[in-house]
GROMACS .gro file of C-alpha atoms in nm:
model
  358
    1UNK     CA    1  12.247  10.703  11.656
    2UNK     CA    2  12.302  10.401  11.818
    3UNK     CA    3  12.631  10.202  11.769
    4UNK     CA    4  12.524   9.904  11.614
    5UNK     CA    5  12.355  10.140  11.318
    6UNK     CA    6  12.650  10.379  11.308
    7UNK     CA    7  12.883  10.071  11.220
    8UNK     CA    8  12.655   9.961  10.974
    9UNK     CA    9  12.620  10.286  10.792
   10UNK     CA   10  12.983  10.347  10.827
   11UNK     CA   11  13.031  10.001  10.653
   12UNK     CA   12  12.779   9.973  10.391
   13UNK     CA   13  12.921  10.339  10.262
   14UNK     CA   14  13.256  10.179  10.224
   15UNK     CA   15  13.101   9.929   9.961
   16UNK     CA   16  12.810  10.139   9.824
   17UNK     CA   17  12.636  10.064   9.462
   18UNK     CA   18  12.287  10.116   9.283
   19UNK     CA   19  12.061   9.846   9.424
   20UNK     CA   20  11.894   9.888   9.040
   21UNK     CA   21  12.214   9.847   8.861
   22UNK     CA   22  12.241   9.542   8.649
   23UNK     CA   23  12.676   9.480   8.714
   24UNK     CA   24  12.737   9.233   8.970
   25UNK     CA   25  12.782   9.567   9.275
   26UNK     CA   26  12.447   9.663   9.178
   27UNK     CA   27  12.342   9.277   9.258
   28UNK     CA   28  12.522   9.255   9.522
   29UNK     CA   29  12.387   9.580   9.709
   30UNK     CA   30  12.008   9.457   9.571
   31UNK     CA   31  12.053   9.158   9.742
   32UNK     CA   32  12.135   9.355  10.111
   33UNK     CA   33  11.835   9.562  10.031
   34UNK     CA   34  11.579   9.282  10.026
   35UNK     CA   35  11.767   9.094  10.298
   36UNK     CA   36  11.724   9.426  10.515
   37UNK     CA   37  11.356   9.493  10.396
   38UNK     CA   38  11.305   9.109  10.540
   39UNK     CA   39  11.502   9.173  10.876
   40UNK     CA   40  11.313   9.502  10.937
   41UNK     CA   41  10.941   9.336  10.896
   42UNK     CA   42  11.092   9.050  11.121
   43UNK     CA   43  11.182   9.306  11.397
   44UNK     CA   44  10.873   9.452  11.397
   45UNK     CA   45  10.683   9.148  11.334
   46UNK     CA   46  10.488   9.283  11.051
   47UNK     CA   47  10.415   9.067  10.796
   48UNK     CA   48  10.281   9.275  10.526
   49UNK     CA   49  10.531   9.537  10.311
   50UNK     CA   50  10.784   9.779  10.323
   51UNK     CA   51  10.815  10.014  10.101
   52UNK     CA   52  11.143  10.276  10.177
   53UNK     CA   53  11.143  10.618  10.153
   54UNK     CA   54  11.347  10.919  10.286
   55UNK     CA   55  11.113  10.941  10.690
   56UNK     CA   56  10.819  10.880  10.821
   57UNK     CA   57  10.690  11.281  10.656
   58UNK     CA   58  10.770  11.117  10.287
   59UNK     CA   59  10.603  10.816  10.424
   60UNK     CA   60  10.276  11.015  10.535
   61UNK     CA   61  10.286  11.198  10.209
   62UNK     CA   62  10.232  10.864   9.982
   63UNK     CA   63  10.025  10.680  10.205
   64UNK     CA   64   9.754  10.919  10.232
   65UNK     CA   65   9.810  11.102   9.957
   66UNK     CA   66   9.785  10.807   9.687
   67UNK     CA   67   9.562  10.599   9.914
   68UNK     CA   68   9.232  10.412   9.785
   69UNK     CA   69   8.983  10.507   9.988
   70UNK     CA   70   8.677  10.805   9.957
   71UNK     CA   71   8.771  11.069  10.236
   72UNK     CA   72   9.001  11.095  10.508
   73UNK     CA   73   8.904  11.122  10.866
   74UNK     CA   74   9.206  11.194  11.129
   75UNK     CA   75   9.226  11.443  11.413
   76UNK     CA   76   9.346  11.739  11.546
   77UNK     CA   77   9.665  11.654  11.732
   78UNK     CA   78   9.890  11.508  11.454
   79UNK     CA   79  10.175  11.590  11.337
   80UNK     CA   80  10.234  11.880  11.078
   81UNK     CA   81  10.317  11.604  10.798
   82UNK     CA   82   9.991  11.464  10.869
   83UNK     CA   83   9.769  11.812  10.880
   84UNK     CA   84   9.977  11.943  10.561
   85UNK     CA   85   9.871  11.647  10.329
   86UNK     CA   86   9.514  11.683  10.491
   87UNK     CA   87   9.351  12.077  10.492
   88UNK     CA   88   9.014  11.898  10.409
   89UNK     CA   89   8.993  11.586  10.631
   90UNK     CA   90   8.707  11.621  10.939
   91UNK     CA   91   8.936  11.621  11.266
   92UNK     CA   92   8.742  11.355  11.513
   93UNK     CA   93   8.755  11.579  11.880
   94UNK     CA   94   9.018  11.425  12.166
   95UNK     CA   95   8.935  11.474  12.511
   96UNK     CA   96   9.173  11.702  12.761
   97UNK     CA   97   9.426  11.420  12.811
   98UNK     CA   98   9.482  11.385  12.430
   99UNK     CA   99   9.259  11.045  12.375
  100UNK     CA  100   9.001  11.045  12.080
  101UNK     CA  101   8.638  10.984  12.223
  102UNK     CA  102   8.734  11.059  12.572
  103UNK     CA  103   8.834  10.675  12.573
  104UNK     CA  104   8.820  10.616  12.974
  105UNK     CA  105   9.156  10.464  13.094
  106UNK     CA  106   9.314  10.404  13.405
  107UNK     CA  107   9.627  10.608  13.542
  108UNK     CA  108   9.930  10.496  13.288
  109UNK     CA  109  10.239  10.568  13.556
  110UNK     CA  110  10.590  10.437  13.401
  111UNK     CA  111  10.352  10.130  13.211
  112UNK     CA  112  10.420  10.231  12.847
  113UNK     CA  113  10.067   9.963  12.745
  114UNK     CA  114   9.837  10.000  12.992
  115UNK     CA  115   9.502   9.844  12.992
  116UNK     CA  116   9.216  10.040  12.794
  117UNK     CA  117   8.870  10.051  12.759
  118UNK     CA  118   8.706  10.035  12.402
  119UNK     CA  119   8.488  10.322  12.232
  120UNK     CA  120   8.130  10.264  12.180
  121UNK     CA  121   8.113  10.145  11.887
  122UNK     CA  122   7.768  10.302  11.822
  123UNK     CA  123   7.992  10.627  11.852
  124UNK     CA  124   8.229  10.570  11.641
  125UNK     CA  125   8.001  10.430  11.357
  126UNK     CA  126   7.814  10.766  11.338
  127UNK     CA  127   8.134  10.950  11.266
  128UNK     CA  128   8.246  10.712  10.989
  129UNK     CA  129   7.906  10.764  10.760
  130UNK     CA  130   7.900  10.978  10.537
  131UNK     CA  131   7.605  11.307  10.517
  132UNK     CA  132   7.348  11.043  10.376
  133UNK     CA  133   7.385  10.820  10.639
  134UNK     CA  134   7.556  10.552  10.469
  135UNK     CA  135   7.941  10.406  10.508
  136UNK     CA  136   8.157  10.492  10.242
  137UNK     CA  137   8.554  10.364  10.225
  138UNK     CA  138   8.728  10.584  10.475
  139UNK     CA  139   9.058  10.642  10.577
  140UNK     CA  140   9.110  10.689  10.935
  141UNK     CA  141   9.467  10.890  10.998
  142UNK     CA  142   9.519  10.822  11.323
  143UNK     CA  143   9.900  10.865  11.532
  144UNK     CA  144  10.009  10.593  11.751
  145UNK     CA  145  10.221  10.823  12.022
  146UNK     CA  146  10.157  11.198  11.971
  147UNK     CA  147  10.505  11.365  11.930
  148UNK     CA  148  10.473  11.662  12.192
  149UNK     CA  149  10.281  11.489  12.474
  150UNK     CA  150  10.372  11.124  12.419
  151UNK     CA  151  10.027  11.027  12.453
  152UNK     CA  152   9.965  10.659  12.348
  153UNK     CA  153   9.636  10.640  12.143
  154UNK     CA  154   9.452  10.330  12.165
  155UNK     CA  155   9.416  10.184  11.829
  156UNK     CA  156   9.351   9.840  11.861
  157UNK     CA  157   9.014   9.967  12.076
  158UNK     CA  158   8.855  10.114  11.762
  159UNK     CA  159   8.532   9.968  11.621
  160UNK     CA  160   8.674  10.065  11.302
  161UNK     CA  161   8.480   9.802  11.097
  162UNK     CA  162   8.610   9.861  10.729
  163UNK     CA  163   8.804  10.157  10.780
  164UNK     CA  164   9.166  10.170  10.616
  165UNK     CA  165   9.402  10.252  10.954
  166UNK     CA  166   9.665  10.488  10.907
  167UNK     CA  167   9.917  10.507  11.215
  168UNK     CA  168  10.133  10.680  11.257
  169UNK     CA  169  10.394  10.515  11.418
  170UNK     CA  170  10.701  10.802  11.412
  171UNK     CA  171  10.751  10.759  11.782
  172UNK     CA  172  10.661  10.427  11.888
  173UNK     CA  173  10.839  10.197  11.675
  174UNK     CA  174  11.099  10.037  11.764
  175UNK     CA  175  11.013  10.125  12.107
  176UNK     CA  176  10.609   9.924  12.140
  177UNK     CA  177  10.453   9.722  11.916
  178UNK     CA  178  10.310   9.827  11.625
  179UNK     CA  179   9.918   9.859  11.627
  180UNK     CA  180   9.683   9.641  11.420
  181UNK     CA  181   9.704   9.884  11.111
  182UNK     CA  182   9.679   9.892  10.717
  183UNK     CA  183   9.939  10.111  10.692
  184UNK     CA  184  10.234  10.246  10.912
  185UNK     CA  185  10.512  10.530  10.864
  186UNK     CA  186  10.792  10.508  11.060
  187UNK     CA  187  11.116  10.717  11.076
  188UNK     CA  188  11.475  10.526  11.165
  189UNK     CA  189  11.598  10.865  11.354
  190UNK     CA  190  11.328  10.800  11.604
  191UNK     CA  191  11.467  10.442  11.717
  192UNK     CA  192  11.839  10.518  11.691
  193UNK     CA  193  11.888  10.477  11.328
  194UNK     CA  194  11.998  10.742  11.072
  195UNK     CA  195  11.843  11.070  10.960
  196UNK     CA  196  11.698  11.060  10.637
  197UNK     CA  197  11.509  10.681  10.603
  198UNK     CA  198  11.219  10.572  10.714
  199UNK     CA  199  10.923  10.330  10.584
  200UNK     CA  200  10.528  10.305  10.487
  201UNK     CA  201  10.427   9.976  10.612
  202UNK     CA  202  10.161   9.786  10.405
  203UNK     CA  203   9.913   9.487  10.475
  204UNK     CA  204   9.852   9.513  10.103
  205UNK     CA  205  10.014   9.701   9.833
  206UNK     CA  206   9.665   9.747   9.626
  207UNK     CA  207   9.603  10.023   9.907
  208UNK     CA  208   9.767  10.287   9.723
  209UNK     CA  209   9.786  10.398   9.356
  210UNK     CA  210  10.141  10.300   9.202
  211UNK     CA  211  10.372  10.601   9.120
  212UNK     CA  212  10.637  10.403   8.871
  213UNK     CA  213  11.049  10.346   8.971
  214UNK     CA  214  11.193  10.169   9.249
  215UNK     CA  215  11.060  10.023   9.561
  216UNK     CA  216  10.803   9.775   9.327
  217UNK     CA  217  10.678  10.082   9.127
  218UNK     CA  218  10.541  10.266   9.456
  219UNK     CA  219  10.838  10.530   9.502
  220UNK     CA  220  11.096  10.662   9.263
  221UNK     CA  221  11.438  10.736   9.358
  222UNK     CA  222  11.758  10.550   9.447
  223UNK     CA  223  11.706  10.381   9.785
  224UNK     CA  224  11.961  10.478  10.087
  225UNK     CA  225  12.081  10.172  10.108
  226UNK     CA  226  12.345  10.275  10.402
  227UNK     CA  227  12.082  10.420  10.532
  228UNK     CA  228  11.842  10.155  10.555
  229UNK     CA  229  12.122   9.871  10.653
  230UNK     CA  230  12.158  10.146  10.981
  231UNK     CA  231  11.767  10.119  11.024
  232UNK     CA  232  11.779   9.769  11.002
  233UNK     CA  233  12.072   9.771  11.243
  234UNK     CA  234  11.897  10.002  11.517
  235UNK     CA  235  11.565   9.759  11.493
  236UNK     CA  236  11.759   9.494  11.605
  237UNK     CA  237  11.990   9.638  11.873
  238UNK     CA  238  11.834   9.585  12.227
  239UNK     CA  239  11.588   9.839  12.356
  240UNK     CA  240  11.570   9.780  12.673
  241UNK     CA  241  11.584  10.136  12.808
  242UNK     CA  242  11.294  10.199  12.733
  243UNK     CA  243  11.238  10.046  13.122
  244UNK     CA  244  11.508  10.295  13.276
  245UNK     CA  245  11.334  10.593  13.079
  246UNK     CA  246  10.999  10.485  13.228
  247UNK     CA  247  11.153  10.490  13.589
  248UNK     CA  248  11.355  10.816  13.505
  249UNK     CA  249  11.028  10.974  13.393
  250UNK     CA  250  10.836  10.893  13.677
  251UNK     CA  251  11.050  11.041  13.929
  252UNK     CA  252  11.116  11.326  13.661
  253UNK     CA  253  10.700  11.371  13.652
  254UNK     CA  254  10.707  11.386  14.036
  255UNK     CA  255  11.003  11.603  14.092
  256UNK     CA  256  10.846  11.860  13.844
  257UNK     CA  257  10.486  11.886  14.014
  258UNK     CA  258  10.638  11.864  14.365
  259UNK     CA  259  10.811  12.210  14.274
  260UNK     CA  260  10.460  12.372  14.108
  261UNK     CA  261  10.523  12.259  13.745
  262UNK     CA  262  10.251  12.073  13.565
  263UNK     CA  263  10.251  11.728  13.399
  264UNK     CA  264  10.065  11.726  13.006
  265UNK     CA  265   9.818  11.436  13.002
  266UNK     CA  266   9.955  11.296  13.340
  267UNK     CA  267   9.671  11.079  13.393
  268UNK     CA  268   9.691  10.924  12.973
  269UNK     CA  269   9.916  10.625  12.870
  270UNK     CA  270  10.229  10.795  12.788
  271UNK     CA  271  10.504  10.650  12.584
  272UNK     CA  272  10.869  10.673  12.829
  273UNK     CA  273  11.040  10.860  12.573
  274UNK     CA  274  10.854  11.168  12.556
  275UNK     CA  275  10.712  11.406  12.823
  276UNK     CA  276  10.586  11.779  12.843
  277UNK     CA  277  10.559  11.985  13.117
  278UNK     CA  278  10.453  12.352  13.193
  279UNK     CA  279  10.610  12.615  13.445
  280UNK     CA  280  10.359  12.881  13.517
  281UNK     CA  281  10.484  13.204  13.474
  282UNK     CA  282  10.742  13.149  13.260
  283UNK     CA  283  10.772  13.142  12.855
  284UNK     CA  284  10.866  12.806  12.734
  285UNK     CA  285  11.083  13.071  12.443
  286UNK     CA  286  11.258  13.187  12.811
  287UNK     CA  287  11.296  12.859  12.958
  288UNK     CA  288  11.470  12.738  12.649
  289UNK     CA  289  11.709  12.972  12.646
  290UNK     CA  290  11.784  12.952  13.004
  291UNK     CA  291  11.841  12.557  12.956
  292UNK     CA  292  12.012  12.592  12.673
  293UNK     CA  293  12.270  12.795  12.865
  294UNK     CA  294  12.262  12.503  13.122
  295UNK     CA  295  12.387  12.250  12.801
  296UNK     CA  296  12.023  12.121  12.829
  297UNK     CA  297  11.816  12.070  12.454
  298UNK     CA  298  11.479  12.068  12.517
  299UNK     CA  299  11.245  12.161  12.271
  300UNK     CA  300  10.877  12.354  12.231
  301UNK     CA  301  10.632  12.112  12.105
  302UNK     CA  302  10.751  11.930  11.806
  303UNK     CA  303  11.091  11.953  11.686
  304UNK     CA  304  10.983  12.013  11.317
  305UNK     CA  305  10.785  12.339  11.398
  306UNK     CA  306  10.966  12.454  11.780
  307UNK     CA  307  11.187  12.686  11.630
  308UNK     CA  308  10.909  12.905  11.505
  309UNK     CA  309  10.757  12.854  11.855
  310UNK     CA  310  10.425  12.910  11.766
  311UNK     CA  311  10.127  12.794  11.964
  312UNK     CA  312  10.051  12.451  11.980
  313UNK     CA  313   9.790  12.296  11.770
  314UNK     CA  314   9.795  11.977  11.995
  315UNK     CA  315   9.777  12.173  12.342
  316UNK     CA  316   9.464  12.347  12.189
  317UNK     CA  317   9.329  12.067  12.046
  318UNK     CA  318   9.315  11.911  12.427
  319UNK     CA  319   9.154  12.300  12.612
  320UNK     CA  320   9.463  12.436  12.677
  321UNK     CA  321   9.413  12.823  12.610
  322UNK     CA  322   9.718  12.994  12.416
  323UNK     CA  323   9.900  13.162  12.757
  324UNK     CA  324   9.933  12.807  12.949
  325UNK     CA  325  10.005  12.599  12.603
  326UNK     CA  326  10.313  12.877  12.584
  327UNK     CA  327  10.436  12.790  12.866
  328UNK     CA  328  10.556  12.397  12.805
  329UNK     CA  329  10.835  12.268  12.717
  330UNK     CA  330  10.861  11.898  12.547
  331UNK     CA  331  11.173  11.709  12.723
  332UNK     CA  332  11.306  11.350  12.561
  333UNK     CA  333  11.449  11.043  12.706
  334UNK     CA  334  11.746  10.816  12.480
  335UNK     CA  335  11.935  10.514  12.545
  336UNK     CA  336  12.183  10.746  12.687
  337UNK     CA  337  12.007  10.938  12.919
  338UNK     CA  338  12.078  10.868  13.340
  339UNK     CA  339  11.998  10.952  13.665
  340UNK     CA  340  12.249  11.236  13.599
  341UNK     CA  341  12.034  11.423  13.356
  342UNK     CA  342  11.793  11.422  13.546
  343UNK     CA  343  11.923  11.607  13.852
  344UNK     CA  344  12.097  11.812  13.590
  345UNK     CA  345  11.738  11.887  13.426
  346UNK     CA  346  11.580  11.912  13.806
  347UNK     CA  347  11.876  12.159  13.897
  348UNK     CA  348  11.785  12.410  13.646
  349UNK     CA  349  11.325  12.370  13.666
  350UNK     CA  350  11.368  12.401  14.020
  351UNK     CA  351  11.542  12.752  13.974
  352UNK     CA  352  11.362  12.889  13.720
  353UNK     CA  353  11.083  12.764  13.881
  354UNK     CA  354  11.137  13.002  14.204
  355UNK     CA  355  11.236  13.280  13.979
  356UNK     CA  356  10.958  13.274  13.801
  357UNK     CA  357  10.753  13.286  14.129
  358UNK     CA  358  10.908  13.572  14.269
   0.00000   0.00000   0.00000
């Protein structure tokens, strides 16, 4: 957690009341609730609603599961919240860097936005009709950053004519700015806020059906108010290391292939935060251990599913066959993380690396 939310949460706990109580504490916390559901839409310049809820999985779970619209289209390298709400939805293919319709793109580097080139739109219309050839409502699930690569899909470069647009946006907000969507999850853990809030973003609330109880009748359940005064906090704290972690990841990408490792989507615009990387001939379940022994916490894919360490669905979504996929490891970059770490991190690839060789 950042400092700035950890004082606020520490605060607001020391004063804490219902925001739906009637007394003149329950008033008084209601009126810090709005006032923080304003500041967060002002920090990331959204100007449609927020609705609170406990992360950006809860978030997932009543945006596409209450949503208005015929049938859901998404694809194959979400995150588990996404595919678990989902098991019917037709998975649109991504190409072997991770980008839906092989969208061409120019090397991404440390540039966390680089320039891309739209889809054809005559490709894209033909997957959003339906078997008789004509458009229904769709909703198009779509993530922003994918959460084991850091892959940046390029949202605002779908034709998506009247498509509902899902993103998303566990990973990049707070750290880019938020796509041209309908609706948005987000998760305050991810930009330095607390565990346990989040948000579903949305242009309009007549997107989704109603469920009755707090949060204008669209979630039930007291809101975190500590909690969200923390997210609210973390939004507005500076973020500018996101530009160190760019750097940092560069010459981490470059250290790692130098030695025989290999860089996941190198060539794809990659969010700073995130990278993965693969040391053949050795288990990522081996190279875990071996870093955690170093003080090092990395992870296997996504942190919600890496300690079962099975194979991952977004590797084999972009070709990767099950033996290679097994042997990456997903490494992240914070606020906090320095030069240091990284020839700490370096230090302990580079002997693996030989051992595994041998």
């Amino acid at each position: 957690m950042l400092p700035e939310a950890r004082a606020a949460m520490v605060e607001a706990l020391a004063r804490w009341a219902n925001p739906s109580s009637p007394h003149a504490d329950g008033r008084a916390a209601r009126a810090e609730l709005e006032d923080a559901r304003s500041r967060i839409a002002a920090a990331l310049d959204w100007p449609g609603h927020v609705i609170f809820t406990s992360g950006a999985s809860e978030a997932i779970a009543i945006g596409l599961g209450r949503a208005k619209a015929g049938r859901i289209v998404t694809s194959p390298v979400e995150h588990d919240s996404v595919l678990r709400v989902t098991p019917g939805a037709e998975r649109l293919e991504v190409d072997g860097e991770g980008i839906l319709f092989s969208l061409r793109h120019p090397r991404a580097g440390g540039d966390p936005s680089p320039a891309l080139f739209p889809a054809a739109a005559s490709e894209m219309d033909s997957r959003l009709r339906g078997n008789d050839g004509n458009k229904e409502k769709i909703l198009l699930a779509i993530q922003h950053v994918n959460n084991e690569t850091g892959v940046i899909q390029p949202l605002d470069a779908f034709p998506r004519d009247d498509a509902i647009l899902f993103a998303d946006c566990a990973q990049s907000a707070g750290k880019l700015p938020l796509p041209d969507a309908d609706m948005i999850a987000i998760s305050a853990h991810k930009f330095g806020g607390p565990p346990g809030v989040g948000a579903l973003l949305l242009r309009d609330l007549a997107l989704i059906e109603p469920s009755g109880g707090q949060e204008q009748g669209y979630r039930m359940g007291t809101e975190n108010l500590p909690g969200i005064l923390a997210m609210a906090a973390a939004l507005e704290a500076r973020s500018e290391w996101i530009s160190t972690a760019a750097d940092l990841r560069v010459r981490l990408d470059a250290a790692v292939e130098a030695v025989g490792g290999e860089v996941v989507a190198r060539d794809a615009p990659r969010i700073p935060s995130i990278a993965s990387y693969r040391m053949p001939g050795l288990s990522a379940r081996a190279q875990l251990i071996q870093f955690d022994l170093a003080g090092i916490s990395v992870s296997a894919g996504s942190a919600c599913s890496s300690g079962s360490l099975k194979p991952s669905h977004v590797l084999s979504a972009m070709g990767w066959d099950e033996a290679a996929a097994g042997e990456v490891v997903r490494v992240s970059f914070g606020p906090q993380t320095g030069e240091a770490d990284i020839d700490r991190f370096l230090s302990s690839w580079t002997a693996m690396a030989e051992r595994a060789r041998r």
